[in-house]
CSV table of C-alpha atoms and ligand atoms in Angstrom, one decimal:
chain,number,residue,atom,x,y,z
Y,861,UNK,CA,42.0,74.8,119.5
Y,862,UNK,CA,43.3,77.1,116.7
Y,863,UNK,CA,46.7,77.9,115.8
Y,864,UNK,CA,47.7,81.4,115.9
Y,865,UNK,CA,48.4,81.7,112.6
Y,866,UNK,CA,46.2,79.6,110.4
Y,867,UNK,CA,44.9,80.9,108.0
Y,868,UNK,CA,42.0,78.6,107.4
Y,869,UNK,CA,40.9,80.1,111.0
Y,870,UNK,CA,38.2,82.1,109.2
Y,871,UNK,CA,37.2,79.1,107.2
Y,872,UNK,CA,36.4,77.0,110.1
Y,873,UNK,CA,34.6,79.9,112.0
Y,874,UNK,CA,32.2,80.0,108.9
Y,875,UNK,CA,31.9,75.8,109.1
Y,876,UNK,CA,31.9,75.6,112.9
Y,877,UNK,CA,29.0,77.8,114.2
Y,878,UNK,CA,28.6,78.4,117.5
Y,879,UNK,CA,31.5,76.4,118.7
Y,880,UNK,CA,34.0,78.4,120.5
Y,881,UNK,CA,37.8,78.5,119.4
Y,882,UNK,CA,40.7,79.0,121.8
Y,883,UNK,CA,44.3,79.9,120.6
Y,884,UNK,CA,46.7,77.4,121.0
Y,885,UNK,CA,50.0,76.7,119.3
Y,886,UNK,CA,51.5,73.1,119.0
Y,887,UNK,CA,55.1,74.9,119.4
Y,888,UNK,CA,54.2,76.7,122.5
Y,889,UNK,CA,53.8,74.7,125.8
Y,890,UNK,CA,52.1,77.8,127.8
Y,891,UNK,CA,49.8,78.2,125.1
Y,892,UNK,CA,48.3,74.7,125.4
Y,893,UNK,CA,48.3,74.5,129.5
Y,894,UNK,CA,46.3,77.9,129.1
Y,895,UNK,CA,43.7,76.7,126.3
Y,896,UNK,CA,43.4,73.1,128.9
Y,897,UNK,CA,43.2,75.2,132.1
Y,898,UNK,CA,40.6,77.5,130.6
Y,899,UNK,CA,38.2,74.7,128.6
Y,900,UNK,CA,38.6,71.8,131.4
Y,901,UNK,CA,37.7,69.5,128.1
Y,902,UNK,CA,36.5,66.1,128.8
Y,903,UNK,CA,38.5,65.1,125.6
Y,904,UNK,CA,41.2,65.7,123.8
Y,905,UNK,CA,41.9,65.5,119.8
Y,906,UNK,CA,45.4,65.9,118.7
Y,907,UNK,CA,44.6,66.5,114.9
Y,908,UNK,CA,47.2,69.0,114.2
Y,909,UNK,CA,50.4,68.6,112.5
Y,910,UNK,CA,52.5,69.3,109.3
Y,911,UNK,CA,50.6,66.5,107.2
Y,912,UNK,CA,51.8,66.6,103.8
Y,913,UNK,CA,54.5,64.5,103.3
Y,914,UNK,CA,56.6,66.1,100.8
Y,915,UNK,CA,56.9,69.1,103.0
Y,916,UNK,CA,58.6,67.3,105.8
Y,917,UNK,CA,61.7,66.6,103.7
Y,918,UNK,CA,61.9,71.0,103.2
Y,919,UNK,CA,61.0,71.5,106.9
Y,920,UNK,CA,62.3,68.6,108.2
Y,921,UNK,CA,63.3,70.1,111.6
Y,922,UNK,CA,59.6,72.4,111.7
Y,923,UNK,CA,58.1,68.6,111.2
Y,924,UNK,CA,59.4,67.3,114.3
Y,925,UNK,CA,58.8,70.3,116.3
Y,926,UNK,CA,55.2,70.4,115.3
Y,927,UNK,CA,54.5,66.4,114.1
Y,928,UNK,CA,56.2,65.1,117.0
Y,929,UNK,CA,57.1,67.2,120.0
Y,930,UNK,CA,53.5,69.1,119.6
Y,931,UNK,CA,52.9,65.9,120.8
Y,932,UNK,CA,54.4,65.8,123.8
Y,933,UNK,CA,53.5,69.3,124.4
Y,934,UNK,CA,49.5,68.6,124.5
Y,935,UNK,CA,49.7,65.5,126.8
Y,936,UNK,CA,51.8,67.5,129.3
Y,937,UNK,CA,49.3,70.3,129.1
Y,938,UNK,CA,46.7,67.5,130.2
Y,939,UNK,CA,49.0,65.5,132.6
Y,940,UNK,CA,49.3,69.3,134.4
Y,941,UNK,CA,46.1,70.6,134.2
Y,942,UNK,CA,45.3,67.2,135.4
Y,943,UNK,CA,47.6,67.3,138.4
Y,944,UNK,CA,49.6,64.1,137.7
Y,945,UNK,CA,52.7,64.5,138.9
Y,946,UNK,CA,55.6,62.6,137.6
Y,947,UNK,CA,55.0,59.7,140.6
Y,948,UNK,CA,52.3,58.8,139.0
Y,949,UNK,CA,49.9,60.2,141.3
Y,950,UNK,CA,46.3,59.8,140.4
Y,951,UNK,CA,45.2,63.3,139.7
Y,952,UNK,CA,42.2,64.9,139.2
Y,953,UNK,CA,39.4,63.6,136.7
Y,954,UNK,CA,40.6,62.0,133.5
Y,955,UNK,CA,40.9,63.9,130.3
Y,956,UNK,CA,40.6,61.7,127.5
Y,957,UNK,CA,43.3,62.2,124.6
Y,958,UNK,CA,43.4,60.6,120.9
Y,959,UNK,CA,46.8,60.9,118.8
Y,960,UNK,CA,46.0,61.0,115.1
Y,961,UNK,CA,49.0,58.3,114.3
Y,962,UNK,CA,49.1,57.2,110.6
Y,963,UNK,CA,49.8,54.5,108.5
Y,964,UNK,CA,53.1,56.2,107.2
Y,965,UNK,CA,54.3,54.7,110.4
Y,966,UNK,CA,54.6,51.2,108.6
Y,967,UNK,CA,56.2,53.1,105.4
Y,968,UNK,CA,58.4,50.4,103.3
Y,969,UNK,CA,56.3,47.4,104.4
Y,970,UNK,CA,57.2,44.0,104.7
Y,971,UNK,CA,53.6,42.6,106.0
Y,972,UNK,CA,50.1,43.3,104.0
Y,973,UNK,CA,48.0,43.9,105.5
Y,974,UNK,CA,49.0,45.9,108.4
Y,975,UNK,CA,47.8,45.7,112.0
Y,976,UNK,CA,48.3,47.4,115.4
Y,977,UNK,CA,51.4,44.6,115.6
Y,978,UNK,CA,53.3,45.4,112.0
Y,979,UNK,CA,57.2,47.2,113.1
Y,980,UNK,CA,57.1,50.6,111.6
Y,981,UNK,CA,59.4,51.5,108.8
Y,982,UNK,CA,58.8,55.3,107.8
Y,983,UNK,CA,60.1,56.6,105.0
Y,984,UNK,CA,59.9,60.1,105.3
Y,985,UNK,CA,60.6,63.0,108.5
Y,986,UNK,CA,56.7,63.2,108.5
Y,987,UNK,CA,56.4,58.9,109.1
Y,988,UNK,CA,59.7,59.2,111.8
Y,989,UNK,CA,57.9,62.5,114.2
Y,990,UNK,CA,54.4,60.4,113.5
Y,991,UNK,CA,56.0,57.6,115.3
Y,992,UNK,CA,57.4,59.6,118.1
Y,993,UNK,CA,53.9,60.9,118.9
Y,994,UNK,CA,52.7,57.5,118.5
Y,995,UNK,CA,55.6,55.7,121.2
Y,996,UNK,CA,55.0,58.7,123.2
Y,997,UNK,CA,51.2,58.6,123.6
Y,998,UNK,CA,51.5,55.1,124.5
Y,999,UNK,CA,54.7,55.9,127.1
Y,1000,UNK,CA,52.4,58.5,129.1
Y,1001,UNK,CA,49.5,55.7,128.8
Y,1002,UNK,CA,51.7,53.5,130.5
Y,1003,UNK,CA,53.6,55.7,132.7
Y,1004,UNK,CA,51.1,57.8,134.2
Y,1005,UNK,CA,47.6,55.7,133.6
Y,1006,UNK,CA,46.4,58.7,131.3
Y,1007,UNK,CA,43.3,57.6,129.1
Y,1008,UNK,CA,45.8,58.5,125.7
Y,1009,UNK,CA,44.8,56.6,122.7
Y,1010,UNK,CA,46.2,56.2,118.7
Y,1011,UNK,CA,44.7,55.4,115.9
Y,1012,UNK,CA,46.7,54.6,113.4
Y,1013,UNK,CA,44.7,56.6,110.4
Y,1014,UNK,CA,45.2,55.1,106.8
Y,1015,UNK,CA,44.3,57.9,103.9
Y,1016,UNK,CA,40.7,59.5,104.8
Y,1017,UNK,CA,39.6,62.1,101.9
Y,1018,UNK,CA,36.9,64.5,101.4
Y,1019,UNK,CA,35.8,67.4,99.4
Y,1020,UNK,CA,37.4,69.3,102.3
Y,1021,UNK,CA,40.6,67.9,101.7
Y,1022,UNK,CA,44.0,70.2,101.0
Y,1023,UNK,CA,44.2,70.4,96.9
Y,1024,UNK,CA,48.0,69.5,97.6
Y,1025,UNK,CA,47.1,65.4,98.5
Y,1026,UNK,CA,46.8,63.5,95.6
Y,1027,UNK,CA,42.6,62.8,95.9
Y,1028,UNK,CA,41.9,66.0,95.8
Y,1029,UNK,CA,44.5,67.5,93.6
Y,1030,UNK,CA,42.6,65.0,90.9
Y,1031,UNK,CA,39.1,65.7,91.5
Y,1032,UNK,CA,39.8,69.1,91.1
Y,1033,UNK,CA,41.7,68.9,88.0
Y,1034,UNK,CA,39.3,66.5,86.5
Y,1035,UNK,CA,36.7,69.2,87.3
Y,1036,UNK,CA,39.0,72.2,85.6
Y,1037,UNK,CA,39.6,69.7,82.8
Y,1038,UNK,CA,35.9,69.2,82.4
Y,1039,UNK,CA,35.0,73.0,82.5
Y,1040,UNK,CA,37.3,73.8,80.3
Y,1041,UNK,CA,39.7,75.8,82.4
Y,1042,UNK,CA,42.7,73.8,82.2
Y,1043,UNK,CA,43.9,70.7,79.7
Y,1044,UNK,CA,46.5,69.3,81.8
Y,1045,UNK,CA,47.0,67.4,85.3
Y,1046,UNK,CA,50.6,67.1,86.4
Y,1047,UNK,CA,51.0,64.1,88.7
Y,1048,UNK,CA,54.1,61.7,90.4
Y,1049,UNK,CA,54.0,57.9,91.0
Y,1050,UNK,CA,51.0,56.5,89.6
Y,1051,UNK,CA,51.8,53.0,90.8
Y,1052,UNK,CA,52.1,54.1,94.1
Y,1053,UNK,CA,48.7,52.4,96.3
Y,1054,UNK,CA,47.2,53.3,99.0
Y,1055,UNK,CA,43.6,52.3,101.0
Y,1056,UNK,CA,41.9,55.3,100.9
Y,1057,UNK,CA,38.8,55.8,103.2
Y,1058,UNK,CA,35.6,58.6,103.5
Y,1059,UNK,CA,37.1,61.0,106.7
Y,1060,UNK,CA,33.8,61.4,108.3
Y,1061,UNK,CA,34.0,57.3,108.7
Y,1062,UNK,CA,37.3,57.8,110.1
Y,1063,UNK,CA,36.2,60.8,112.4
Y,1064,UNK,CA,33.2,58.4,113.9
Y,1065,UNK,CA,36.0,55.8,114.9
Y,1066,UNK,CA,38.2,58.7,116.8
Y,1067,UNK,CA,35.0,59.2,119.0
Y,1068,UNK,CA,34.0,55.7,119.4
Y,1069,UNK,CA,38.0,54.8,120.3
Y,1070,UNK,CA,37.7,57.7,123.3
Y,1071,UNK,CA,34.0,55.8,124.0
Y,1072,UNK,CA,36.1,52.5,125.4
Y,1073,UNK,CA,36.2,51.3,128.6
Y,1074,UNK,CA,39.8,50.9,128.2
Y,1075,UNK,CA,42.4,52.6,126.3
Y,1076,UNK,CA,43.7,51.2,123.4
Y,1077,UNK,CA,45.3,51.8,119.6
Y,1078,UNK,CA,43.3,51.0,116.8
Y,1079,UNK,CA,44.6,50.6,112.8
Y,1080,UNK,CA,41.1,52.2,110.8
Y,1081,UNK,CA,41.3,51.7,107.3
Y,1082,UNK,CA,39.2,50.1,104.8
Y,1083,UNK,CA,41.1,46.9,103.9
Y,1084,UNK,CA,40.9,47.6,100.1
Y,1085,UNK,CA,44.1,49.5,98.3
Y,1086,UNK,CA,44.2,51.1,94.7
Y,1087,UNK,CA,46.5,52.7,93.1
Y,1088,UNK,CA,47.1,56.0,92.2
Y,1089,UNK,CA,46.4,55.3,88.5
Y,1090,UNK,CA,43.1,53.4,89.6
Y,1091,UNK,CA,42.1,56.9,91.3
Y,1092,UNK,CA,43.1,59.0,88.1
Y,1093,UNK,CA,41.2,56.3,86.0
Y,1094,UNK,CA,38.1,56.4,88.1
Y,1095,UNK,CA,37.4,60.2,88.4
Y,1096,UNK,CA,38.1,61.0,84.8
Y,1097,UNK,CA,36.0,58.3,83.7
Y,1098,UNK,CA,33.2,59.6,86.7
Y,1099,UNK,CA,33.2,63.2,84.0
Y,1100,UNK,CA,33.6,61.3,80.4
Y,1101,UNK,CA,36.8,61.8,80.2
Y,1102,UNK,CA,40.0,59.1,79.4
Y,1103,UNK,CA,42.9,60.5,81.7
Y,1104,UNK,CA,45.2,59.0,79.1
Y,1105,UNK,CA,44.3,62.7,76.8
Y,1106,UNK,CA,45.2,64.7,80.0
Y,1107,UNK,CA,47.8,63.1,82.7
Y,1108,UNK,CA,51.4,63.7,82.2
Y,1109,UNK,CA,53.6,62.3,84.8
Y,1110,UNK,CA,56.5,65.1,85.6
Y,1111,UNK,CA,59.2,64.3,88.2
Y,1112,UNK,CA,58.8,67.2,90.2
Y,1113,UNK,CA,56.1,65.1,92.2
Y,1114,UNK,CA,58.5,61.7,92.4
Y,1115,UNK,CA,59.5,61.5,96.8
Y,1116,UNK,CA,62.8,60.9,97.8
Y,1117,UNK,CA,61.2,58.0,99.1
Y,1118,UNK,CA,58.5,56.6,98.5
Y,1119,UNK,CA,56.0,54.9,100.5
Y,1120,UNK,CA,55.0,51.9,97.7
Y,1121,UNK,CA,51.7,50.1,99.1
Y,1122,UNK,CA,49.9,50.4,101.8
Y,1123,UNK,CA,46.4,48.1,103.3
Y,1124,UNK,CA,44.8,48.4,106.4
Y,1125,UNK,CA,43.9,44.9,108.4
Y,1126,UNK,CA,41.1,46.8,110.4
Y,1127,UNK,CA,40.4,43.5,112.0
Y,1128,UNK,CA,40.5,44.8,116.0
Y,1129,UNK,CA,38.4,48.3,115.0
Y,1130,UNK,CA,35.9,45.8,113.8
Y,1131,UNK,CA,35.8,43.2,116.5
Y,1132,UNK,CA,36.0,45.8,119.5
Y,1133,UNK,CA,35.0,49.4,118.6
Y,1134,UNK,CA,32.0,47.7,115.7
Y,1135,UNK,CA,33.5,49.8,113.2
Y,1136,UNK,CA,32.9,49.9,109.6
Y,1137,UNK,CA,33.6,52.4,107.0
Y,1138,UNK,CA,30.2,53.1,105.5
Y,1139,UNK,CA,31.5,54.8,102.0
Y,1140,UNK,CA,33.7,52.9,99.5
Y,1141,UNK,CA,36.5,54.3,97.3
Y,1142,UNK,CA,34.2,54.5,94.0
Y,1143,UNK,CA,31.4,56.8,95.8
Y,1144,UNK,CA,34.5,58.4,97.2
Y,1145,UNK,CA,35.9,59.8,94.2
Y,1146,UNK,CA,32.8,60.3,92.2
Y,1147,UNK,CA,31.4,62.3,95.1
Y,1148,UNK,CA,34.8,64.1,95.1
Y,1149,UNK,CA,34.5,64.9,91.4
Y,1150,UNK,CA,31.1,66.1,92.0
Y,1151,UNK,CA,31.8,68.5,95.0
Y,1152,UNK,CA,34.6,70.0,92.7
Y,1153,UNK,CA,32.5,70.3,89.5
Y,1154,UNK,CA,29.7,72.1,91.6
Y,1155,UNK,CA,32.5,74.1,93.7
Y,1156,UNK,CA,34.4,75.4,90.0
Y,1157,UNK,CA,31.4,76.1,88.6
Y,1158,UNK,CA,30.3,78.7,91.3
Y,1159,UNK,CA,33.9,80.0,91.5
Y,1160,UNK,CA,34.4,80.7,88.2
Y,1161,UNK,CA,37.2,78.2,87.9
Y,1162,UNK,CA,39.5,80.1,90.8
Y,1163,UNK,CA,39.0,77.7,93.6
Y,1164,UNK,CA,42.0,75.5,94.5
Y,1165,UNK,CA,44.0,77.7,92.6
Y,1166,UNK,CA,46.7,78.2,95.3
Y,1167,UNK,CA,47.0,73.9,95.8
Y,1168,UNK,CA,48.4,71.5,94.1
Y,1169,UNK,CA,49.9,73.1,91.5
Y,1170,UNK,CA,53.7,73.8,92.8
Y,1171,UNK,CA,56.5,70.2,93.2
Y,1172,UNK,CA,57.4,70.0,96.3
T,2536,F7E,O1,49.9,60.9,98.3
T,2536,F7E,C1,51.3,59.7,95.1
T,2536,F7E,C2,52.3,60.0,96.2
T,2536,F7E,O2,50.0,63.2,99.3
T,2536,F7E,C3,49.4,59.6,98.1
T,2536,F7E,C4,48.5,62.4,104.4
T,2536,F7E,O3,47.3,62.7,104.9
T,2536,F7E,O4,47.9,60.1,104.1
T,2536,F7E,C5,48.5,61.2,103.4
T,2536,F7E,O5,49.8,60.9,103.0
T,2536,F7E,C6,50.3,58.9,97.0
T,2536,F7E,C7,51.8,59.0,97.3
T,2536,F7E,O6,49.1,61.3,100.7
T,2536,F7E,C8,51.1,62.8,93.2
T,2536,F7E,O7,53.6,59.7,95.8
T,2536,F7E,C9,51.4,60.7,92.8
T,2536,F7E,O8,52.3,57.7,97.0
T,2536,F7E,O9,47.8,62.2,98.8
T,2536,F7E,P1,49.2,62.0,99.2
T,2536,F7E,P2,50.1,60.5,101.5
T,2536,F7E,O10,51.5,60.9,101.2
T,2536,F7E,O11,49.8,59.0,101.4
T,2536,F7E,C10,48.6,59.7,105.3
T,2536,F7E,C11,47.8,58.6,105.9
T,2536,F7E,C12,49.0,60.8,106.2
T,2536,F7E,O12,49.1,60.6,107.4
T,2536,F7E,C13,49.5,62.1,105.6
T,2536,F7E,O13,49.4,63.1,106.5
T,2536,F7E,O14,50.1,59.6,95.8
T,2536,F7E,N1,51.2,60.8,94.1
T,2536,F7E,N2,51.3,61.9,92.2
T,2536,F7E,C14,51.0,62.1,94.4
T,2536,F7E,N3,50.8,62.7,95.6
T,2536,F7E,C15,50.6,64.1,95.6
T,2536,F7E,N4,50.3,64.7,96.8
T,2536,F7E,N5,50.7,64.8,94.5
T,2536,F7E,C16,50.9,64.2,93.2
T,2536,F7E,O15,51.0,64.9,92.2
């Protein structure tokens, strides 16, 4: 489903082919019994929210509407098209769901690593409406026998990622800074860590978690955190560069809270879904680096122009 005002829409029509998109809006509850109704999916994948982190503190209210009640809004579109009624009659068929939760559910940890069982602290309005879609995917598991699902999605990157999230904001600047286009990369917390993961490993775990027999929530992550001074280090040294001649930390990037450390104990994913990430964090960044390198120098320097640039 598409929103009805995204304006990556055209983007993905160019990425996805032949696959068909049907409007839907996360904020509209007719909107998402109509795109059910007229697809009759055989899964469901809630992927869609406001997602980057310091923008939930400036639209805090948009964040829940959209993070958290969107939530609601798409399992109620399946529990009617299904014909489940509030008895908890059986209904008809069984449309599978997954919930993209996230580990800025744990937020200010007190456990390393975390596992489906670590209490949730979240530290921003983005970590609070992620754990209302989380509680509530598991509520109309429960209440109505749904086949709904979490997984509770450390950091997954890619060369597709926005340029405002700090993996991609730094292969691209390390790529500007290595054509020549810029001299500077303007970053926040460098001691902040976090276990960043390949997202194509983390997309083959959503499918395999909808795959079970039985529904369950599954932490995916890789089980190995850096910091953000680690990734900065890594990708500059990936182009022969030292980051130390380029980085300046400025405050407009500092959180009102921050989340401090975060490592995934993918222990369960392992055991029951026999999932592994295949890619690593220094193949991650270096390939990273590379896509951007390749990307600026077709663009003429312009791409990701728009990103990553502005505090929040
Ligand atoms: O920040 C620090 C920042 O924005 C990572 C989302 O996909 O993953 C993502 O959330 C860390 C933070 O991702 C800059 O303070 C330093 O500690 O890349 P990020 P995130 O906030 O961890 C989770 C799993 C999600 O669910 C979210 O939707 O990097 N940092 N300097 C910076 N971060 C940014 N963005 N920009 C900086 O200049």
């Amino acid at each position: 489903m598409a929103g009805q005002s995204n304006p990556r829409v055209r983007h993905l029509r160019q990425l996805l082919g032949d696959v068909r998109l049907v409007r839907g809006d996360l904020l509209d509850q007719g909107s998402l019994i109509a795109a059910v109704e007229r697809v009759q999916p055989d899964e469901v994948y809630n992927l869609a929210a406001i997602s980057y982190v310091p923008m939930s503190w400036q639209q805090a209210e948009l964040t829940g509407e959209v993070t958290g009640l969107g939530v609601l809004r798409v399992l109620e579109a399946i529990r009617v098209c299904s014909g489940i009624s509030a008895s908890r009659s059986p209904g008809r068929g069984q449309i599978r769901f997954y919930q993209a939760s996230t580990s800025e559910m744990f937020g200010q940890v007190t456990v390393t690593p975390q596992n489906e069982q670590t209490p949730f602290h979240p530290r921003s309005p983005y970590g609070v409406a992620k754990a209302y879609g989380h509680f509530l995917t598991q509520n109309y598991r429960e209440s109505y026998g749904m086949f709904a699902v979490s997984g509770i999605m450390f950091n997954h990157e890619s060369p597709r990622r926005g340029a405002e999230f700090v993996t991609r904001k730094v292969s691209l600047g390390v790529a500007k800074i290595k054509l020549g286009y810029e001299r500077q990369l303007r970053l926040g917390n460098l001691h902040a860590s976090r276990d960043w993961g390949f997202a194509g490993d983390y997309v083959r775990a959503m499918q395999l978690m909808l795959g079970q027999d039985q529904p369950a929530d599954y932490v995916i992550g890789t089980g190995v955190t850096h910091a953000v001074e680690a990734l900065v280090e890594r990708a500059f040294r990936h182009a022969g560069l030292d980051w130390h001649d380029h980085v300046v930390t400025d405050t407009a990037f500092i959180r009102p809270a921050e989340v401090d450390r975060l490592c995934a104990d993918p222990a369960k994913a392992r055991d029951e879904l026999g999932w592994e990430p295949k890619m690593g964090f220094e193949e991650l960044v270096c390939m990273m680096v590379d896509a951007d390198l390749e990307l600026l120098a077709a663009s003429g320097g312009l791409a990701g122009d728009s990103f990553g640039t502005d505090s929040w």
